[in-house]
CSV table of C-alpha atoms in Angstrom, one decimal:
chain,number,residue,atom,x,y,z
A,1,MET,CA,1.5,-13.8,30.3
A,2,LYS,CA,-1.9,-12.6,29.1
A,3,PRO,CA,-4.5,-15.4,28.6
A,4,ASN,CA,-4.8,-15.0,24.8
A,5,LYS,CA,-1.0,-15.1,24.2
A,6,PRO,CA,-0.3,-18.8,24.3
A,7,SER,CA,-2.9,-19.5,21.5
A,8,LEU,CA,-1.4,-16.7,19.4
A,9,ILE,CA,2.1,-18.0,19.9
A,10,LEU,CA,0.9,-21.5,18.9
A,11,PHE,CA,-0.7,-20.0,15.8
A,12,PHE,CA,2.6,-18.4,14.7
A,13,LEU,CA,4.6,-21.5,15.6
A,14,ALA,CA,2.2,-23.5,13.3
A,15,LEU,CA,2.9,-20.9,10.6
A,16,LEU,CA,6.6,-21.2,11.1
A,17,CYS,CA,6.4,-25.0,11.0
A,18,THR,CA,4.3,-24.8,7.8
A,19,ILE,CA,7.0,-22.7,6.1
A,20,ILE,CA,9.8,-25.1,7.2
A,21,PHE,CA,7.9,-28.3,6.2
A,22,ASP,CA,6.7,-26.8,2.9
A,23,TRP,CA,10.2,-25.7,2.1
A,24,THR,CA,11.7,-29.1,3.0
A,25,GLN,CA,8.8,-30.9,1.2
A,26,GLN,CA,7.7,-32.8,4.3
A,27,ASP,CA,4.1,-32.9,3.3
A,28,VAL,CA,2.8,-35.0,6.1
A,29,PHE,CA,4.3,-32.7,8.8
A,30,ALA,CA,3.1,-29.6,6.9
A,31,THR,CA,-0.4,-31.0,7.0
A,32,TYR,CA,-0.2,-31.5,10.7
A,33,ALA,CA,1.1,-27.9,11.2
A,34,LYS,CA,-1.7,-26.5,9.0
A,35,ALA,CA,-4.3,-28.4,11.0
A,36,ILE,CA,-3.2,-26.5,14.1
A,37,VAL,CA,-3.7,-23.1,12.6
A,38,LEU,CA,-7.5,-22.6,12.7
A,39,PRO,CA,-8.1,-24.0,16.2
A,40,ALA,CA,-5.2,-21.8,17.6
A,41,ILE,CA,-6.5,-18.6,16.0
A,42,PHE,CA,-10.1,-19.5,17.0
A,43,ILE,CA,-9.1,-19.9,20.6
A,44,TYR,CA,-7.2,-16.6,20.4
A,45,PHE,CA,-10.3,-14.9,19.2
A,46,LEU,CA,-12.5,-16.4,21.9
A,47,ILE,CA,-10.2,-15.5,24.7
A,48,SER,CA,-9.6,-12.0,23.4
A,49,ASN,CA,-13.3,-11.4,22.9
A,50,GLU,CA,-14.1,-12.8,26.4
A,51,PHE,CA,-15.8,-15.9,24.8
A,52,GLU,CA,-18.4,-13.8,23.0
A,53,ILE,CA,-19.0,-14.8,19.4
A,54,ARG,CA,-21.9,-13.8,17.1
A,55,LYS,CA,-23.7,-16.2,14.8
A,56,THR,CA,-22.2,-14.8,11.6
A,57,GLU,CA,-18.6,-14.9,12.9
A,58,GLY,CA,-19.2,-18.4,14.3
A,59,LEU,CA,-20.4,-19.6,10.9
A,60,ILE,CA,-17.4,-18.0,9.2
A,61,PHE,CA,-15.1,-19.9,11.5
A,62,PHE,CA,-17.1,-23.1,11.0
A,63,PHE,CA,-16.9,-23.0,7.2
A,64,CYS,CA,-13.2,-22.0,7.3
A,65,PHE,CA,-12.6,-25.1,9.3
A,66,ILE,CA,-14.7,-27.2,6.9
A,67,GLY,CA,-12.9,-25.7,3.9
A,68,GLN,CA,-9.5,-26.4,5.6
A,69,VAL,CA,-10.5,-30.0,6.2
A,70,PHE,CA,-11.5,-30.4,2.5
A,71,ASP,CA,-8.2,-28.7,1.5
A,72,LEU,CA,-6.1,-31.1,3.6
A,73,MET,CA,-8.1,-34.0,2.2
A,74,ASP,CA,-7.5,-32.7,-1.3
A,75,ILE,CA,-11.2,-32.4,-2.1
A,76,GLU,CA,-11.1,-29.4,-4.3
A,77,ILE,CA,-14.8,-28.5,-4.9
A,78,GLY,CA,-15.6,-29.0,-1.2
A,79,GLY,CA,-13.0,-26.4,-0.3
A,80,VAL,CA,-14.2,-24.0,-3.0
A,81,VAL,CA,-17.9,-24.2,-1.8
A,82,SER,CA,-16.9,-23.8,1.9
A,83,PHE,CA,-14.8,-20.7,1.3
A,84,LEU,CA,-17.4,-19.3,-1.1
A,85,ILE,CA,-19.8,-19.3,1.9
A,86,VAL,CA,-17.1,-17.7,4.0
A,87,TYR,CA,-16.7,-14.8,1.5
A,88,LEU,CA,-20.5,-14.4,1.2
A,89,LEU,CA,-20.8,-14.2,5.0
A,90,ILE,CA,-18.0,-11.6,5.2
A,91,VAL,CA,-19.7,-9.5,2.4
A,92,PHE,CA,-22.9,-9.8,4.5
A,93,LEU,CA,-21.0,-8.4,7.5
A,94,PHE,CA,-19.7,-5.5,5.4
A,95,ILE,CA,-23.1,-4.6,4.1
A,96,LYS,CA,-24.9,-5.0,7.4
A,97,GLU,CA,-22.4,-3.3,9.8
A,98,HIS,CA,-20.3,-0.7,7.9
A,99,GLU,CA,-21.2,2.8,7.0
A,100,ARG,CA,-22.0,3.6,3.5
A,101,ILE,CA,-18.9,4.6,1.5
A,102,GLN,CA,-18.9,8.2,0.5
A,103,LEU,CA,-16.7,8.8,-2.6
A,104,THR,CA,-15.0,12.1,-3.5
A,105,LYS,CA,-13.3,13.3,-6.7
A,106,LYS,CA,-9.8,12.4,-5.4
A,107,ASP,CA,-11.0,8.8,-4.8
A,108,ILE,CA,-12.0,8.2,-8.4
A,109,LEU,CA,-8.5,7.5,-9.8
A,110,PRO,CA,-7.3,5.0,-7.2
A,111,ILE,CA,-10.7,3.3,-7.1
A,112,SER,CA,-10.7,3.0,-10.9
A,113,ILE,CA,-7.2,1.4,-10.7
A,114,VAL,CA,-8.5,-1.0,-8.0
A,115,VAL,CA,-11.5,-2.0,-10.2
A,116,VAL,CA,-9.4,-2.6,-13.3
A,117,PHE,CA,-6.9,-4.6,-11.3
A,118,ILE,CA,-9.6,-6.8,-9.7
A,119,VAL,CA,-11.4,-7.4,-13.0
A,120,TYR,CA,-8.1,-8.2,-14.7
A,121,LEU,CA,-7.2,-10.8,-12.1
A,122,LEU,CA,-10.7,-12.3,-12.2
A,123,ILE,CA,-10.7,-12.7,-16.0
A,124,SER,CA,-7.1,-13.9,-16.1
A,125,VAL,CA,-7.6,-16.6,-13.5
A,126,LEU,CA,-11.0,-17.8,-14.9
A,127,SER,CA,-9.4,-18.0,-18.4
A,128,LEU,CA,-7.1,-20.8,-17.2
A,129,LYS,CA,-8.1,-24.1,-18.7
A,130,LEU,CA,-8.3,-26.4,-15.6
A,131,ASP,CA,-10.4,-29.6,-15.7
A,132,SER,CA,-12.0,-28.8,-12.4
A,133,MET,CA,-12.8,-25.2,-13.4
A,134,MET,CA,-14.4,-26.5,-16.6
A,135,ARG,CA,-16.5,-29.0,-14.8
A,136,PHE,CA,-17.7,-26.5,-12.2
A,137,ASN,CA,-17.5,-23.3,-14.3
A,138,PHE,CA,-20.5,-21.6,-12.6
A,139,ILE,CA,-19.3,-22.2,-9.1
A,140,TYR,CA,-15.8,-20.9,-9.9
A,141,THR,CA,-17.2,-17.9,-11.7
A,142,PHE,CA,-19.5,-17.0,-8.8
A,143,TYR,CA,-16.6,-17.6,-6.4
A,144,GLY,CA,-14.4,-15.2,-8.3
A,145,ILE,CA,-17.2,-12.6,-8.4
A,146,VAL,CA,-17.9,-12.8,-4.7
A,147,LEU,CA,-14.2,-12.6,-3.8
A,148,SER,CA,-13.9,-9.6,-6.1
A,149,VAL,CA,-16.8,-7.8,-4.4
A,150,MET,CA,-15.4,-8.5,-1.0
A,151,SER,CA,-12.0,-7.2,-2.1
A,152,TYR,CA,-13.5,-4.1,-3.7
A,153,PHE,CA,-15.3,-3.2,-0.5
A,154,CYS,CA,-12.1,-3.7,1.5
A,155,PHE,CA,-9.9,-1.6,-0.8
A,156,VAL,CA,-12.4,1.2,-1.3
A,157,SER,CA,-12.9,1.4,2.5
A,158,TYR,CA,-9.2,1.9,3.0
A,159,ILE,CA,-8.9,4.4,0.1
A,160,THR,CA,-11.8,6.5,1.4
A,161,LYS,CA,-11.4,6.1,5.1
A,162,GLY,CA,-7.8,5.0,5.8
A,163,THR,CA,-8.7,3.6,9.2
A,164,TYR,CA,-6.9,0.8,11.0
A,165,ILE,CA,-9.9,-1.5,10.6
A,166,ALA,CA,-10.0,-0.7,6.8
A,167,LEU,CA,-6.3,-1.6,6.7
A,168,LEU,CA,-7.0,-5.0,8.4
A,169,MET,CA,-9.9,-5.6,5.9
A,170,SER,CA,-7.5,-4.9,3.0
A,171,LEU,CA,-4.8,-7.1,4.3
A,172,MET,CA,-7.3,-9.9,4.8
A,173,ALA,CA,-8.6,-9.4,1.2
A,174,VAL,CA,-5.0,-9.4,-0.3
A,175,SER,CA,-4.1,-12.5,1.7
A,176,TYR,CA,-7.3,-14.4,0.4
A,177,ILE,CA,-6.7,-13.2,-3.1
A,178,PHE,CA,-3.1,-14.4,-3.2
A,179,SER,CA,-4.0,-17.7,-1.4
A,180,ASP,CA,-6.7,-18.5,-4.0
A,181,ILE,CA,-4.6,-17.4,-7.0
A,182,PHE,CA,-1.6,-19.5,-5.9
A,183,TYR,CA,-3.9,-22.4,-5.1
A,184,ILE,CA,-5.0,-22.3,-8.8
A,185,PHE,CA,-1.4,-21.9,-10.0
A,186,ASN,CA,-0.5,-25.0,-8.0
A,187,GLN,CA,-3.2,-26.9,-10.0
A,188,TYR,CA,-2.2,-25.3,-13.4
A,189,PHE,CA,1.6,-25.4,-13.3
A,190,SER,CA,4.0,-28.2,-12.3
A,191,TYR,CA,4.8,-28.7,-8.6
A,192,SER,CA,6.8,-25.8,-7.2
A,193,VAL,CA,7.8,-25.4,-3.5
A,194,VAL,CA,7.6,-21.6,-3.9
A,195,LEU,CA,4.0,-21.7,-5.2
A,196,VAL,CA,3.0,-24.1,-2.3
A,197,LEU,CA,4.7,-21.9,0.2
A,198,ILE,CA,3.0,-18.7,-0.9
A,199,ARG,CA,-0.4,-20.4,-1.0
A,200,ASP,CA,-0.1,-21.7,2.5
A,201,VAL,CA,1.5,-18.6,4.1
A,202,THR,CA,-1.1,-16.3,2.6
A,203,GLN,CA,-4.0,-18.5,3.6
A,204,ILE,CA,-2.8,-18.7,7.2
A,205,LEU,CA,-2.2,-14.9,7.3
A,206,ALA,CA,-5.7,-14.4,5.9
A,207,TYR,CA,-7.1,-16.1,9.1
A,208,TYR,CA,-5.0,-13.8,11.3
A,209,PHE,CA,-6.1,-10.6,9.6
A,210,MET,CA,-9.7,-11.8,9.6
A,211,VAL,CA,-9.6,-12.4,13.4
A,212,GLU,CA,-7.9,-9.0,14.0
A,213,TYR,CA,-10.6,-7.4,11.9
A,214,PHE,CA,-13.3,-9.1,14.0
A,215,LEU,CA,-11.6,-8.0,17.3
A,216,GLU,CA,-11.1,-4.4,16.1
A,217,LYS,CA,-14.7,-4.3,15.0
A,218,ALA,CA,-15.7,-5.4,18.5
A,219,ARG,CA,-13.4,-2.7,20.1
A,220,ILE,CA,-15.0,0.0,18.0
A,221,LYS,CA,-18.4,-1.1,19.4
A,222,ASN,CA,-17.0,-0.8,22.9
A,223,LYS,CA,-17.1,-4.4,23.7
A,224,PRO,CA,-14.9,-5.3,26.7
A,225,ILE,CA,-11.9,-7.1,25.2
A,226,GLN,CA,-9.0,-8.5,27.1
A,227,GLN,CA,-5.8,-7.1,25.8
């Protein structure tokens, strides 16, 4: 078995356990399962990338971990600020390392649809009357804008380039969007197993697609990566 496989298997086992425990409403066991997710995917990344990690990627993992801890402790604003920093760092990576996007006439329509969709989601979610969102209105608004910018870059990259790394970026963005939207839905609506399940699964998948994006970016730069 390849050295990076046990940690990846552990990651997906944690995902499976999260689904089972969420569905059966075993909240304590679900918390334990979710606590395994980030360490497992982080170890998978380190082994796959031959224990090389850059500062920005290290900070992203660090704030993902902090945000996950706040989430498990049910400290809402701490999780929001942590993942806001994560999204800002990812946008920084996009701006610093990716080629400038060149638009053509055929890209105008799909990009316009993407922009309208993102703006609609942003306005719809921010219009929900939640106590926490009213108290920290600026933070939530800025959070939504940063997530929208990150998503826009991911989707436009896929539309204009259609590469595998752009696909990973888009899947990561979609997962983060759904995770955040269903997190808010869980606060706004009465308890629902389905809402909790979608929130947890999309959040865990976001970590997976993010790591695969990091690894693919490293492969493109011809870093030696253990398969």
